[in-house]
Coordinates of C-alpha atoms and ligand atoms in Angstrom, one line a residue:
M1 CA -0.1 -0.2 -0.3
P2 CA 1.6 2.9 -1.4
E3 CA 0.2 5.1 1.6
N4 CA 1.7 3.3 4.3
E5 CA 5.4 3.1 2.8
N6 CA 5.1 6.5 2.6
L7 CA 4.2 6.7 6.3
Q8 CA 7.2 4.3 6.9
D9 CA 9.1 5.7 4.9
R10 CA 8.5 8.9 7.0
L11 CA 8.3 7.6 10.3
R12 CA 12.0 5.8 9.2
T13 CA 13.2 9.3 8.7
L14 CA 12.4 11.0 12.0
L15 CA 13.1 8.3 14.1
T16 CA 16.5 7.9 12.9
E17 CA 16.9 11.9 13.5
L18 CA 15.6 11.0 17.0
M19 CA 17.9 8.4 17.9
L20 CA 20.9 10.4 16.8
I21 CA 20.2 13.2 19.1
P22 CA 21.5 12.4 22.7
G23 CA 18.9 13.3 26.1
L24 CA 19.5 12.0 29.1
S25 CA 16.8 12.8 31.6
G26 CA 16.7 16.5 32.5
H27 CA 18.8 17.5 29.7
E28 CA 15.9 17.1 26.5
G29 CA 16.5 20.3 25.4
R30 CA 18.1 19.1 21.4
V31 CA 15.5 16.6 21.1
R32 CA 12.8 19.1 22.4
R33 CA 14.2 21.5 19.8
H34 CA 13.7 19.0 16.8
I35 CA 10.0 17.8 17.8
A36 CA 9.0 21.0 17.7
A37 CA 10.7 21.9 14.8
A38 CA 9.2 19.0 13.0
L39 CA 5.3 20.1 14.5
R40 CA 5.9 23.5 13.4
K41 CA 6.3 22.3 9.8
L42 CA 3.1 20.8 10.4
G43 CA 1.6 24.3 11.5
L44 CA 1.2 23.3 15.2
E45 CA 2.5 25.8 18.1
T46 CA 4.3 24.4 20.6
T47 CA 4.6 25.5 24.4
T48 CA 7.4 24.0 26.8
D49 CA 6.5 23.6 30.8
R50 CA 8.7 24.6 33.6
L51 CA 10.1 20.7 33.2
G52 CA 10.8 20.7 30.0
N53 CA 7.5 19.0 28.4
L54 CA 6.7 20.0 24.8
I55 CA 3.2 20.1 24.4
A56 CA 0.7 20.8 21.4
T57 CA -3.1 21.2 21.2
L58 CA -5.0 20.2 18.2
P59 CA -8.8 21.7 19.4
G60 CA -11.6 19.3 18.3
D61 CA -15.2 18.5 19.3
A62 CA -15.7 20.5 22.8
G63 CA -18.3 18.0 23.7
A64 CA -16.2 14.9 23.3
P65 CA -13.8 13.7 26.2
S66 CA -10.6 15.5 25.7
V67 CA -7.4 13.2 24.9
M68 CA -3.6 13.5 26.2
L69 CA -1.4 11.6 23.8
F70 CA 1.6 11.2 25.6
T71 CA 5.1 9.7 25.0
H72 CA 8.7 10.6 26.9
M73 CA 11.5 12.2 24.9
D74 CA 14.3 11.4 27.3
Q75 CA 17.0 8.4 27.8
L76 CA 18.7 6.7 30.5
G77 CA 22.0 6.8 31.0
F78 CA 24.7 8.4 33.4
V79 CA 25.7 11.8 35.3
V80 CA 29.3 12.3 35.8
R81 CA 30.4 11.6 39.6
K82 CA 34.0 12.1 39.3
I83 CA 37.1 12.4 36.9
E84 CA 39.8 11.0 38.4
A85 CA 43.6 12.6 38.6
D86 CA 44.8 10.2 35.7
G87 CA 41.7 11.5 33.1
F88 CA 39.8 8.4 33.5
I89 CA 36.0 9.3 33.9
R90 CA 33.5 7.7 37.1
V91 CA 30.1 7.8 36.3
E92 CA 26.6 7.4 38.6
R93 CA 23.8 5.9 37.1
L94 CA 20.5 7.2 35.7
G95 CA 17.3 5.3 35.3
G96 CA 17.7 1.4 34.9
V97 CA 20.9 0.8 33.1
P98 CA 21.6 -2.7 32.7
E99 CA 25.3 -3.0 34.3
R100 CA 25.8 -6.4 32.6
A101 CA 26.0 -4.8 28.9
L102 CA 28.0 -2.1 30.2
A103 CA 31.1 -2.6 29.6
S104 CA 32.9 -1.9 25.9
Q105 CA 30.3 0.0 25.0
A106 CA 31.0 3.6 23.4
V107 CA 29.5 6.9 25.0
T108 CA 29.6 10.2 24.4
I109 CA 29.7 12.9 26.9
C110 CA 27.3 15.8 26.5
V111 CA 29.6 18.7 26.9
G112 CA 27.5 21.3 24.5
E113 CA 26.1 20.7 20.9
G114 CA 29.1 20.6 18.6
R115 CA 31.3 20.2 21.5
D116 CA 30.5 16.6 23.4
V117 CA 33.3 14.1 24.0
A118 CA 33.7 10.6 22.9
G119 CA 34.5 8.1 25.0
L120 CA 34.2 4.3 25.8
I121 CA 33.5 1.8 28.8
A122 CA 36.3 0.4 29.7
N123 CA 36.5 -3.3 29.9
K124 CA 39.8 -4.9 31.3
S125 CA 41.9 -6.5 28.7
H126 CA 40.9 -9.9 27.9
H127 CA 44.4 -11.4 28.7
A128 CA 45.0 -10.2 32.1
T129 CA 41.1 -11.3 33.3
T130 CA 41.1 -14.1 35.6
P131 CA 38.9 -17.0 35.3
D132 CA 36.7 -16.1 38.0
E133 CA 36.3 -12.6 37.0
K134 CA 35.4 -14.0 33.4
Y135 CA 32.0 -14.7 34.3
K136 CA 31.5 -11.3 36.7
V137 CA 29.4 -8.7 36.1
V138 CA 31.1 -5.4 37.0
P139 CA 28.8 -2.8 38.9
Y140 CA 28.7 0.7 37.4
M141 CA 30.9 2.0 40.3
D142 CA 34.1 0.6 39.5
L143 CA 33.9 1.2 35.5
Y144 CA 35.7 4.0 34.6
I145 CA 35.3 5.5 31.2
D146 CA 38.2 6.5 29.0
A147 CA 37.9 9.5 26.9
G148 CA 41.2 10.0 26.0
F149 CA 42.3 12.8 28.4
A150 CA 45.8 11.9 30.7
S151 CA 44.6 14.1 33.4
R152 CA 41.6 15.9 34.7
A153 CA 42.8 19.3 33.4
E154 CA 42.5 17.8 30.4
A155 CA 39.0 16.5 30.8
E156 CA 38.0 19.8 32.3
A157 CA 39.5 21.6 29.5
A158 CA 37.5 19.7 27.4
G159 CA 34.6 20.9 29.2
V160 CA 34.0 17.8 31.4
Q161 CA 32.2 18.2 34.7
I162 CA 30.7 16.4 37.1
G163 CA 27.5 16.4 36.4
A164 CA 27.9 15.9 32.5
P165 CA 25.1 13.6 31.3
V166 CA 26.9 10.7 29.3
V167 CA 24.6 8.4 27.0
Y168 CA 25.0 5.3 24.8
R169 CA 26.5 6.7 21.7
P170 CA 23.9 7.3 19.6
Q171 CA 23.4 5.1 16.5
V172 CA 21.0 3.8 14.1
L173 CA 21.9 0.1 12.6
P174 CA 19.2 -1.1 9.8
I175 CA 19.3 -4.8 10.1
S176 CA 16.6 -5.3 7.7
R177 CA 14.2 -3.9 5.5
T178 CA 11.4 -3.2 8.1
R179 CA 13.9 -3.7 11.5
I180 CA 15.9 -0.8 13.1
A181 CA 18.6 -1.2 16.1
G182 CA 19.4 1.3 17.7
T183 CA 20.3 3.5 20.9
S184 CA 16.7 5.1 22.7
I185 CA 14.0 3.5 20.4
D186 CA 12.9 3.8 24.1
D187 CA 10.8 6.1 23.2
R188 CA 12.3 8.1 20.1
A189 CA 10.0 5.7 18.1
G190 CA 7.2 6.6 20.1
C191 CA 7.7 10.6 19.6
A192 CA 7.8 9.8 15.7
V193 CA 4.7 8.1 15.8
I194 CA 2.9 11.0 17.6
V195 CA 4.3 13.6 15.1
E196 CA 2.6 11.0 12.2
V197 CA -0.6 10.9 14.4
A198 CA -0.7 14.7 14.5
R199 CA -0.1 14.9 10.7
A200 CA -2.8 12.7 10.1
L201 CA -5.6 14.5 12.6
L202 CA -5.0 17.9 11.0
D203 CA -6.6 16.3 8.0
Q204 CA -9.4 14.9 10.0
P205 CA -12.8 16.9 10.5
K206 CA -13.9 14.6 13.3
R207 CA -12.2 14.7 16.0
P208 CA -11.7 15.2 19.7
T209 CA -9.6 17.9 21.4
V210 CA -6.1 16.2 21.4
H211 CA -3.1 17.4 23.6
F212 CA 0.4 16.1 22.6
V213 CA 2.8 16.1 25.1
F214 CA 6.4 15.2 24.8
S215 CA 7.3 14.1 28.3
V216 CA 10.5 14.9 30.3
Q217 CA 12.4 12.5 33.2
E218 CA 10.4 9.2 32.3
E219 CA 13.5 7.3 33.0
F220 CA 14.5 9.3 36.1
N221 CA 11.1 9.4 38.0
L222 CA 8.0 8.6 36.0
R223 CA 6.5 11.6 36.8
G224 CA 7.3 14.5 34.2
A225 CA 4.3 13.6 32.1
L226 CA 2.5 14.6 35.7
T227 CA 2.7 18.4 35.5
A228 CA 1.1 18.7 31.8
A229 CA -1.7 16.6 32.4
Q230 CA -2.5 19.0 35.8
V231 CA -2.9 22.1 33.7
L232 CA -4.4 20.2 30.5
K233 CA -6.9 18.5 32.8
P234 CA -7.7 15.7 30.2
D235 CA -10.6 13.3 30.3
I236 CA -8.4 10.2 28.5
C237 CA -4.8 10.0 28.8
I238 CA -3.1 7.5 26.0
Q239 CA 0.2 6.5 26.7
L240 CA 3.1 5.3 23.8
D241 CA 5.8 3.3 24.7
L242 CA 7.4 -0.3 24.1
L243 CA 5.8 -3.4 24.6
L244 CA 8.2 -6.0 25.8
A245 CA 8.3 -8.5 22.8
T246 CA 9.1 -11.9 23.9
D247 CA 9.5 -13.6 20.9
T248 CA 13.1 -14.4 21.2
P249 CA 13.8 -17.3 23.1
D250 CA 15.2 -15.8 26.5
M251 CA 11.9 -14.1 26.4
A252 CA 9.1 -16.8 25.3
Y253 CA 7.7 -17.6 29.1
R254 CA 7.0 -13.7 29.5
G255 CA 4.2 -13.4 27.3
D256 CA 3.5 -13.4 23.4
V257 CA 4.1 -10.4 22.3
R258 CA 5.6 -10.9 18.7
L259 CA 8.5 -7.9 17.0
G260 CA 6.4 -7.5 13.2
G261 CA 2.9 -8.3 15.0
G262 CA 1.7 -5.0 15.1
P263 CA 0.9 -2.7 18.0
G264 CA -0.4 -3.6 21.3
I265 CA -2.0 -2.8 24.5
S266 CA -1.1 -3.3 27.7
L267 CA -3.8 -4.5 30.1
Y268 CA -1.8 -5.0 33.4
S269 CA 1.2 -3.2 34.4
F270 CA 3.1 -2.8 37.6
H271 CA 6.5 -2.3 38.5
G272 CA 6.5 -3.9 42.4
R273 CA 10.3 -2.8 42.8
G274 CA 10.7 0.7 45.0
T275 CA 7.8 2.2 43.1
L276 CA 4.5 0.3 44.3
N277 CA 2.6 1.5 40.9
G278 CA 1.0 0.6 37.4
T279 CA -1.4 0.9 35.5
I280 CA -5.1 -1.3 34.7
P281 CA -6.5 0.1 31.7
H282 CA -9.8 1.9 31.6
P283 CA -12.4 -0.7 30.2
A284 CA -13.9 1.9 27.9
L285 CA -9.9 2.4 26.1
V286 CA -9.6 -1.4 25.6
S287 CA -13.1 -1.2 24.0
L288 CA -12.0 1.8 22.0
F289 CA -8.8 0.3 20.7
E290 CA -10.4 -3.2 20.3
T291 CA -13.0 -1.9 17.9
A292 CA -10.7 0.4 16.1
S293 CA -8.4 -2.9 15.6
D294 CA -11.4 -4.5 14.5
T295 CA -13.0 -2.0 11.9
K296 CA -9.1 -1.4 10.7
G297 CA -8.4 -5.1 9.7
I298 CA -5.2 -4.0 12.4
P299 CA -3.7 -6.8 14.5
L300 CA -3.7 -5.7 18.2
Q301 CA -1.4 -7.3 20.6
R302 CA -1.8 -8.0 24.3
S303 CA 0.6 -7.4 26.9
A304 CA 0.5 -8.0 30.7
H305 CA 3.2 -7.9 33.3
T306 CA 5.0 -6.7 36.3
G307 CA 8.6 -5.3 36.3
A308 CA 7.9 -2.2 34.1
L309 CA 5.6 0.7 34.7
T310 CA 5.1 4.0 32.3
D311 CA 3.8 7.9 33.1
S312 CA 0.5 6.9 33.0
S313 CA 0.4 5.5 36.4
Y314 CA 0.8 8.9 37.8
V315 CA -1.4 11.0 35.0
Q316 CA -4.3 8.3 35.9
L317 CA -4.3 10.1 39.5
V318 CA -5.0 13.7 38.5
E319 CA -7.8 15.5 39.5
G320 CA -10.8 13.3 40.0
G321 CA -9.2 10.7 37.7
V322 CA -8.3 10.6 34.0
A323 CA -9.2 7.3 32.1
A324 CA -6.0 5.6 31.4
I325 CA -4.2 3.1 28.7
D326 CA -0.8 2.3 27.7
V327 CA -0.6 1.6 23.6
G328 CA 2.8 0.9 22.3
F329 CA 4.7 -1.2 19.7
P330 CA 7.1 -4.4 20.4
M331 CA 10.5 -4.0 21.1
R332 CA 13.7 -6.4 21.6
Y333 CA 16.3 -5.8 24.6
S334 CA 15.1 -2.6 26.2
H335 CA 17.6 -0.1 28.1
S336 CA 20.3 -1.8 26.5
S337 CA 22.9 0.3 23.7
L338 CA 21.1 -1.4 21.0
E339 CA 16.9 -1.8 20.8
V340 CA 15.1 -3.3 18.4
C341 CA 12.1 -2.0 16.7
D342 CA 9.8 -2.8 13.2
L343 CA 8.9 0.3 11.6
G344 CA 5.8 -1.8 10.1
D345 CA 4.3 -2.0 13.7
L346 CA 5.0 1.7 14.0
A347 CA 3.2 2.5 11.2
Q348 CA 0.4 0.5 12.2
L349 CA 0.6 2.0 15.3
T350 CA -0.2 5.2 13.9
D351 CA -3.0 3.8 11.6
L352 CA -4.4 2.7 15.2
L353 CA -4.3 5.6 17.0
V354 CA -6.0 7.7 14.1
A355 CA -8.5 5.3 13.9
A356 CA -9.0 5.2 17.5
L357 CA -9.1 9.0 18.5
T358 CA -11.3 9.6 15.8
A359 CA -14.0 6.9 17.2
I360 CA -14.2 9.6 20.3
D361 CA -17.0 11.5 20.3
K362 CA -19.6 13.3 22.3
D363 CA -21.4 9.6 23.0
F364 CA -18.1 8.0 24.2
S365 CA -18.8 7.5 27.6
L366 CA -16.1 7.0 30.6
D367 CA -19.1 6.4 32.6
R368 CA -17.8 3.0 34.9
D369 CA -21.2 1.7 34.6
D370 CA -21.5 1.9 31.1
W371 CA -18.6 -1.1 30.7
N372 CA -18.9 -4.6 32.4
D373 CA -16.1 -5.1 33.9
R374 CA -15.2 -8.9 33.4
Ligands
ZN401 ZN1 10.1 4.1 27.4

């Protein structure tokens, strides 16, 4: 279908651009400017709140429930915690960093656009590795970054300071005609999809008011989107992020989400560790996406799991409650330097969201008594 191929091409271009821009939690400015420019090209005005969330509103039927469609711009990484006298750099972790996949990774120390410093997380020389070290994960506290400096003074002269953001070196690696590997697909893919949803909704005369929110600090504390929701006061929030793909040998027992199998919804999430929160979606929104999937012939995968959660957990608790659902695309190898997604899933997710959003009208009820809970 040519229309869908165009959509896939646009998604590939924007996703690639966004993956190559560093944006650690709390330092999303470069990503935000890029997305704001993309929205401006569509004719949408944007605002930025004090936390850094980027917001654009597309007005629609005032009688229909309003929607906040959101996704996060930030990525996980590190913060410089100490520069050693010999120029090696120690880091603090920011977000759910997989420590067993850190040694030997290339990183970017963000000191300013055009001046960023390349480095690598050192891995002890193999020839000197003892038998018991060979299968041991080195905690991040013991790792160090080699950025080519011979002294602390050299590092400081290059702009490296305590507090500087550090991310996996941004990279994009197409691994098939439709699959992309690379950094921070979580959640630049969600950002690219929302820009395309905005483009499609502009042409739809029948639509509810939709607030597009590109949020900050999700990987840090999962509450960045809250300030936007408190101001926008939506009736519905739809959150976009990855769904854990379970079609690899190590993940099969976790569920039934296939990369390339189309978009999906989360029926249950709970973090369980530290953060006692999660999202059980509003039945009206589950039904909305099931119906959109049926009428458009778009597959809809289902996910339920503990161990992760999204901003929607907090957004749903704003004011008298916001009807919430997590919608997403299958992704492999979450939080590693090379995550994998499928562009076909992103295109179908875009189409599914447009179909679901345009079905929200003045008769769309969020009254719990109108929905039979199972
Ligand atoms: Zn994410």
